[in-house]
């Protein structure tokens, strides 16, 4: 292990013991962790694996994740501890909430929703910027037993409409707008367009954030501040006692087809999983100020900005803006000013900040930091070392956490006492087992690349795809029966460390955001000039991957830089600015199999100047 970096040995003395105990008895390990939390009724069984892959955890138990995020802290020493510190995009707006005041806010939002008839099992779409109300809204839904569906507030009206309709949401919670690099992104306008024909939405709650004028439908739309001024908003709202397996949220994520998958997570297992992984991987301590830079619109924000930190009784820091506005020292300034101790971000952000040089972070005192984290895509060793040396001053271990929307919680990650290898996500978390398989399902020798699978169920796992059990089984459990197919390729080295290489399916990680080639393609073909389109991801220095699109035009259209620009804009407006292709090419036709499937693999190999591989199925 010559290439390993050894962290401070004072970290996590119990680590090895726990790792061994969990390996010997994973069920006992999870039962012990669950016992650290509170339950209205205890479980009969930790894991019910009688109907795989429909695993159930803590069956028979009654709980509510909000009871453990908030209620239980109100009668203990954390009542007056800061639960949330929020800083606005301009860097000067700020708000803080103790567990006591967070409870008041969540009760208020829950009372409002309840008055609108929201209860157990109802679906609520949340389309909000990174403001405290997004946290209140998620927790308020959970408190009532309603199921939230948070949509990243950078998705277009079309994408939002699909997700609202698919989830049959009764209520949409949004804001007038969000602040993006000093400008306003008009969220309410997007919602208006998205729900013009929506059959399910009865009410829209609008949080005032930017203050610009928006159209309000007198019957459907309500300002949140008007609602909270009503008597119905006052007082305690009881936390519903849920079954451990009751759904907590759905979160749409991209897969191999155009239709995003709605990943379903439940109260009990997700609660135990996020709590445990955060606590042990990041060695959460009472005095910590934890900053996860992700947006609550993605799984990282769900698990490690909102739920995990509150379950652990931590102080979670949330910043509305991005890292480089108005200057590339914004994050470092916030770390210094707020005394952030643990900082969890994405490789793409690190790479983009690296470009501005060391002078920006060096202007700030970053000595409060003690642990760093990375998520979303493989971190290249160069970025790892910069993060370690320039931000962590060589003192702070980096927890590179590999996981997915589906897994709900960390799966492969170091723990703070483990020697670290830059670029490797370390080893499976306590009690987990990962393998690297070849096409035939046999383990490959150490050092060789293969398909990454998880062989043991875990509490935070997805329970199914909302309304689509069959797709759940087919996508994750059918290639290798009994094993969870992650969709990534990876290697394991002789020391048992995992090195994740990237997706093996048609998912592209662009700046850590998960997008499907099919979604980009369907946005492209909705343009009148486009007959057919194929999208692929190609390596990009900062974004990790960038989208390249190949577009076959309809008769009468000719490829030009102007048309390419129009198409890029089209994707931005009809899917999301994050999905905008970097580059568009206009070939006469696309490489296809004889059965008509586009061979993206061939396009990729051609673009990279690599061997095109087996072309026997190519129709050309
Ligand atoms: C990738 C994000 C390498 C991977 C939490 C996975 C990573 C996909 C890492 C899931 C990491 C995430 N190292 N790759 N530390 N973390 N990935 O659902 O390809 O947005 O399958 O969840 O991100 O993306 P998702």
Coordinates of N, CA, C and O and ligand atoms in Angstrom, one line a residue, residues 253 299-300 374-378 400-406 488 500 503 509 514, ligand 1:
X253 N -35.0 9.9 -11.3 CA -33.6 9.9 -11.7 C -33.6 9.3 -13.1 O -34.5 8.6 -13.5
X299 N -30.4 13.2 -4.8 CA -30.3 12.3 -3.6 C -29.3 12.7 -2.5 O -29.6 12.6 -1.4
X300 N -28.2 13.3 -3.0 CA -27.2 13.7 -2.0 C -27.8 14.8 -1.0 O -27.5 14.7 0.2
X374 N -16.3 13.7 -1.0 CA -16.5 13.8 -2.4 C -17.6 12.8 -2.8 O -17.6 11.7 -2.3
X375 N -18.4 13.2 -3.8 CA -19.5 12.4 -4.3 C -19.9 12.8 -5.7 O -19.8 13.9 -6.1
X376 N -20.4 11.8 -6.4 CA -21.1 12.1 -7.6 C -20.5 11.5 -8.9 O -21.1 11.2 -9.9
X377 N -19.2 11.3 -8.8 CA -18.4 10.8 -10.0 C -17.0 10.5 -9.5 O -16.7 10.9 -8.4
X378 N -16.3 9.7 -10.3 CA -14.9 9.4 -9.8 C -14.1 10.7 -9.6 O -14.3 11.7 -10.4
X400 N -14.3 9.7 0.0 CA -14.8 9.6 -1.4 C -15.9 8.6 -1.3 O -15.7 7.4 -1.2
X401 N -17.2 9.0 -1.4 CA -18.3 8.1 -1.2 C -19.0 7.7 -2.5 O -19.5 8.6 -3.2
X402 N -19.0 6.4 -2.7 CA -19.7 6.0 -3.9 C -21.1 5.5 -3.5 O -21.2 4.6 -2.6
X403 N -22.1 6.0 -4.1 CA -23.5 5.5 -3.9 C -24.4 6.1 -5.0 O -23.9 6.7 -6.0
X404 N -25.7 5.9 -4.9 CA -26.6 6.2 -5.9 C -28.0 6.6 -5.4 O -28.3 6.3 -4.2
X405 N -28.8 7.3 -6.2 CA -30.1 7.6 -5.8 C -30.8 6.3 -5.3 O -31.5 6.3 -4.3
X406 N -30.5 5.2 -6.0 CA -31.2 3.9 -5.6 C -30.7 3.4 -4.3 O -31.5 2.8 -3.6
X488 N -22.5 0.5 -13.0 CA -21.1 1.1 -13.1 C -20.1 0.0 -13.4 O -20.3 -1.1 -13.0
X500 N -14.0 3.0 -9.0 CA -15.2 3.1 -9.9 C -14.7 3.9 -11.2 O -14.1 4.9 -11.1
X503 N -20.2 4.8 -15.7 CA -21.5 4.1 -16.0 C -21.3 3.2 -17.2 O -20.5 3.5 -18.1
X509 N -23.0 11.2 -16.4 CA -22.8 12.2 -15.2 C -22.2 13.4 -15.8 O -21.0 13.4 -16.1
X514 N -27.0 13.6 -12.9 CA -27.3 12.4 -13.6 C -28.3 12.6 -14.7 O -29.4 13.1 -14.4
Ligands
LIG1 C1 -21.6 8.0 -9.9 C2 -25.2 10.3 -6.6 C3 -17.4 7.4 -8.6 C4 -21.7 6.5 -10.2 C5 -24.9 9.9 -5.1 C6 -23.1 6.2 -9.8 C7 -19.6 7.9 -8.3 C8 -23.9 7.4 -10.1 C9 -19.4 8.3 -7.0 C10 -25.1 7.7 -9.2 C11 -18.0 8.2 -6.5 C12 -21.5 8.6 -7.4 N1 -17.1 7.7 -7.3 N2 -18.6 7.5 -9.1 N3 -17.7 8.6 -5.3 N4 -20.6 8.7 -6.5 N5 -20.9 8.1 -8.6 O1 -27.9 8.6 -8.6 O2 -21.7 6.4 -11.6 O3 -27.0 10.9 -8.9 O4 -23.7 5.1 -10.4 O5 -26.3 9.4 -7.0 O6 -22.9 8.5 -9.8 O7 -25.6 8.9 -9.4 P1 -26.8 9.5 -8.5

